[in-house]
Structure formats: structure tokens, C-alpha cells
PDB file of C-alpha atoms in Angstrom:
ATOM      1  CA  MET Y1126       3.699 -21.188   4.037  1.00 67.00           C
ATOM      2  CA  ASP Y1127       5.737 -22.414   6.986  1.00 73.00           C
ATOM      3  CA  ARG Y1128       3.334 -24.283   9.279  1.00 81.00           C
ATOM      4  CA  ARG Y1129       5.798 -23.950  12.169  1.00 85.00           C
ATOM      5  CA  LEU Y1130       4.980 -20.244  12.391  1.00 84.00           C
ATOM      6  CA  PRO Y1131       1.759 -19.246  14.134  1.00 87.00           C
ATOM      7  CA  LEU Y1132      -1.064 -17.459  12.368  1.00 90.00           C
ATOM      8  CA  VAL Y1133      -0.982 -13.715  12.852  1.00 92.00           C
ATOM      9  CA  PHE Y1134      -3.840 -11.458  13.914  1.00 93.00           C
ATOM     10  CA  LEU Y1135      -4.038  -8.396  11.643  1.00 92.00           C
ATOM     11  CA  GLN Y1136      -5.967  -5.283  12.640  1.00 88.00           C
ATOM     12  CA  THR Y1137      -6.778  -3.345   9.491  1.00 89.00           C
ATOM     13  CA  ARG Y1138      -9.463  -1.322   7.775  1.00 91.00           C
ATOM     14  CA  GLN Y1139      -8.550  -2.855   4.427  1.00 91.00           C
ATOM     15  CA  VAL Y1140     -10.105  -6.274   4.958  1.00 91.00           C
ATOM     16  CA  SER Y1141     -11.842  -6.377   1.572  1.00 92.00           C
ATOM     17  CA  SER Y1142      -8.631  -5.667  -0.363  1.00 92.00           C
ATOM     18  CA  LEU Y1143      -6.554  -8.156   1.667  1.00 93.00           C
ATOM     19  CA  LYS Y1144      -9.056 -11.005   1.771  1.00 93.00           C
ATOM     20  CA  ASN Y1145      -8.120 -14.095  -0.295  1.00 95.00           C
ATOM     21  CA  ASN Y1146      -4.644 -12.738  -1.015  1.00 96.00           C
ATOM     22  CA  ARG Y1147      -1.229 -14.087  -0.102  1.00 94.00           C
ATOM     23  CA  LEU Y1148       0.444 -11.518   2.182  1.00 94.00           C
ATOM     24  CA  VAL Y1149       3.881 -10.782   3.575  1.00 93.00           C
ATOM     25  CA  CYS Y1150       3.390 -10.008   7.275  1.00 93.00           C
ATOM     26  CA  ARG Y1151       5.542  -9.014  10.197  1.00 93.00           C
ATOM     27  CA  TYR Y1152       4.914  -9.787  13.849  1.00 93.00           C
ATOM     28  CA  ARG Y1153       4.498  -6.729  16.059  1.00 95.00           C
ATOM     29  CA  SER Y1154       3.873  -8.238  19.502  1.00 96.00           C
ATOM     30  CA  TRP Y1155       2.347 -11.243  21.218  1.00 95.00           C
ATOM     31  CA  PRO Y1156       0.166 -10.317  24.199  1.00 95.00           C
ATOM     32  CA  VAL Y1157       0.168 -12.821  27.035  1.00 96.00           C
ATOM     33  CA  HIS Y1158      -3.621 -13.265  26.918  1.00 95.00           C
ATOM     34  CA  SER Y1159      -3.772 -13.767  23.143  1.00 93.00           C
ATOM     35  CA  ARG Y1160      -3.680 -17.061  21.255  1.00 93.00           C
ATOM     36  CA  TYR Y1161      -2.161 -15.359  18.194  1.00 94.00           C
ATOM     37  CA  PRO Y1162       0.510 -12.683  17.807  1.00 96.00           C
ATOM     38  CA  LEU Y1163      -0.420  -9.228  16.533  1.00 96.00           C
ATOM     39  CA  GLY Y1164       1.077  -8.116  13.273  1.00 95.00           C
ATOM     40  CA  TYR Y1165       0.802  -5.977  10.197  1.00 94.00           C
ATOM     41  CA  TYR Y1166       1.058  -6.695   6.508  1.00 92.00           C
ATOM     42  CA  ILE Y1167       3.956  -5.447   4.428  1.00 93.00           C
ATOM     43  CA  ARG Y1168       2.754  -6.233   0.915  1.00 94.00           C
ATOM     44  CA  ILE Y1169       0.291  -8.240  -1.123  1.00 95.00           C
ATOM     45  CA  LEU Y1170       1.797 -11.008  -3.265  1.00 94.00           C
ATOM     46  CA  GLY Y1171      -1.419 -11.764  -5.144  1.00 95.00           C
ATOM     47  CA  PRO Y1172      -4.517 -13.939  -5.037  1.00 97.00           C
ATOM     48  CA  ILE Y1173      -4.152 -17.255  -3.200  1.00 95.00           C
ATOM     49  CA  GLY Y1174      -3.669 -20.149  -5.601  1.00 95.00           C
ATOM     50  CA  THR Y1175      -2.271 -18.206  -8.550  1.00 95.00           C
ATOM     51  CA  VAL Y1176       1.081 -19.314  -9.908  1.00 94.00           C
ATOM     52  CA  GLU Y1177       2.609 -15.849  -9.559  1.00 92.00           C
ATOM     53  CA  ALA Y1178       1.518 -15.367  -5.940  1.00 93.00           C
ATOM     54  CA  GLU Y1179       2.567 -18.862  -4.859  1.00 93.00           C
ATOM     55  CA  THR Y1180       5.940 -18.481  -6.608  1.00 92.00           C
ATOM     56  CA  GLN Y1181       6.497 -15.125  -4.912  1.00 92.00           C
ATOM     57  CA  SER Y1182       5.489 -16.723  -1.603  1.00 91.00           C
ATOM     58  CA  ILE Y1183       8.153 -19.412  -1.933  1.00 91.00           C
ATOM     59  CA  LEU Y1184      10.820 -16.877  -2.905  1.00 92.00           C
ATOM     60  CA  VAL Y1185       9.959 -14.638   0.061  1.00 91.00           C
ATOM     61  CA  GLU Y1186       9.844 -17.587   2.467  1.00 89.00           C
ATOM     62  CA  LYS Y1187      13.299 -18.766   1.348  1.00 91.00           C
ATOM     63  CA  ASN Y1188      14.757 -15.223   1.320  1.00 91.00           C
ATOM     64  CA  VAL Y1189      15.591 -15.307  -2.391  1.00 93.00           C
ATOM     65  CA  TYR Y1190      16.406 -11.856  -3.735  1.00 88.00           C
ATOM     66  CA  HIS Y1191      14.869 -11.524  -7.196  1.00 81.00           C
ATOM     67  CA  PRO Y1192      15.018  -8.039  -8.687  1.00 85.00           C
ATOM     68  CA  PRO Y1193      13.303  -7.479 -12.035  1.00 85.00           C
ATOM     69  CA  PHE Y1194      15.459  -7.669 -15.150  1.00 84.00           C
ATOM     70  CA  SER Y1195      16.584  -4.356 -16.564  1.00 89.00           C
ATOM     71  CA  PRO Y1196      15.305  -3.191 -19.976  1.00 89.00           C
ATOM     72  CA  PHE Y1197      18.899  -3.491 -21.215  1.00 90.00           C
ATOM     73  CA  LEU Y1198      18.823  -7.251 -20.588  1.00 85.00           C
ATOM     74  CA  LEU Y1199      15.235  -7.760 -21.745  1.00 84.00           C
ATOM     75  CA  LYS Y1200      15.845  -6.181 -25.166  1.00 87.00           C
ATOM     76  CA  ASP Y1201      18.159  -9.056 -26.159  1.00 85.00           C
ATOM     77  CA  LEU Y1202      15.638 -11.783 -25.419  1.00 82.00           C
ATOM     78  CA  PRO Y1203      13.899 -13.435 -28.375  1.00 83.00           C
ATOM     79  CA  ASP Y1204      10.198 -12.878 -28.891  1.00 79.00           C
ATOM     80  CA  ARG Y1205       8.531 -15.706 -26.966  1.00 74.00           C
ATOM     81  CA  THR Y1206       4.888 -14.983 -27.700  1.00 76.00           C
ATOM     82  CA  ILE Y1207       2.766 -18.035 -28.305  1.00 71.00           C
ATOM     83  CA  PRO Y1208       0.449 -17.725 -31.295  1.00 73.00           C
ATOM     84  CA  PRO Y1209      -3.207 -18.538 -30.677  1.00 75.00           C
ATOM     85  CA  SER Y1210      -4.138 -22.124 -31.332  1.00 72.00           C
ATOM     86  CA  THR Y1211      -5.779 -22.657 -34.713  1.00 68.00           C
ATOM     87  CA  SER Y1212      -6.569 -26.318 -34.232  1.00 59.00           C
ATOM     88  CA  THR Y1213      -9.842 -27.338 -32.664  1.00 58.00           C
ATOM     89  CA  SER Y1214     -10.330 -30.234 -30.362  1.00 55.00           C
ATOM     90  CA  THR Y1215     -11.576 -33.232 -32.317  1.00 54.00           C
ATOM     91  CA  SER Y1216     -12.626 -36.474 -30.820  1.00 51.00           C
ATOM     92  CA  SER Y1217     -11.688 -39.524 -32.780  1.00 51.00           C
ATOM     93  CA  SER Y1218     -13.990 -42.370 -32.128  1.00 50.00           C
ATOM     94  CA  SER Y1219     -12.549 -45.751 -32.674  1.00 50.00           C
ATOM     95  CA  SER Y1220     -14.852 -48.651 -32.354  1.00 50.00           C
ATOM     96  CA  SER Y1221     -13.692 -52.112 -31.581  1.00 51.00           C
ATOM     97  CA  GLY Y1222     -16.389 -54.367 -32.884  1.00 52.00           C
ATOM     98  CA  SER Y1223     -16.875 -57.940 -31.812  1.00 48.00           C
TER      99      SER Y1223
END
């Protein structure tokens, strides 16, 4: 999030669905008497703090065009699924006796 840009005041009836989400917004106007500009949201990137939403936020902020890969390209990728872990966490206690 670019701190050089002011916060934007959004007027919406969808507060509950937008709350705690990273948004792409556009400024509409900035009234003389207002501390913040008025704006509207364009799309929801995802919940604040998630890797996907923060990654999308950086890409949008830097104007990086990133279309999804086509099925034609995806079919040639190797299977990259990670099998579930079968090992359990064990604590090894080593004692140093005096």
C-alpha cells in the first residue's frame, strides 16, 4: 500500500463483505470540506494478511499485468502436489550432565 496516497472514503451498503479485505479503489472526487477523497471499490483482492491478497496488492500497485495461464500451458506442468507428512514431531532430549 502506497502511504503517499491518502485514505479514501467509501460509501457502500456492502460494509460487511468489504471489511478486513484488501481492495482496489478508485478516487471519484475530493470535496473541499472533506479530509479524505470520495471513492468506490473496483474489486476485492482477498483478506488482509493472506499471501494471495498481499501478492495481488503488490502486482496491482506496480501495474503488473498477470493473466491466468491457459489450460493448454497448464497441462504440460508436472504434478506438484505435496504428499501429507507422515513423520511426527519428536523432541530429542539431550542432557549434558556435570
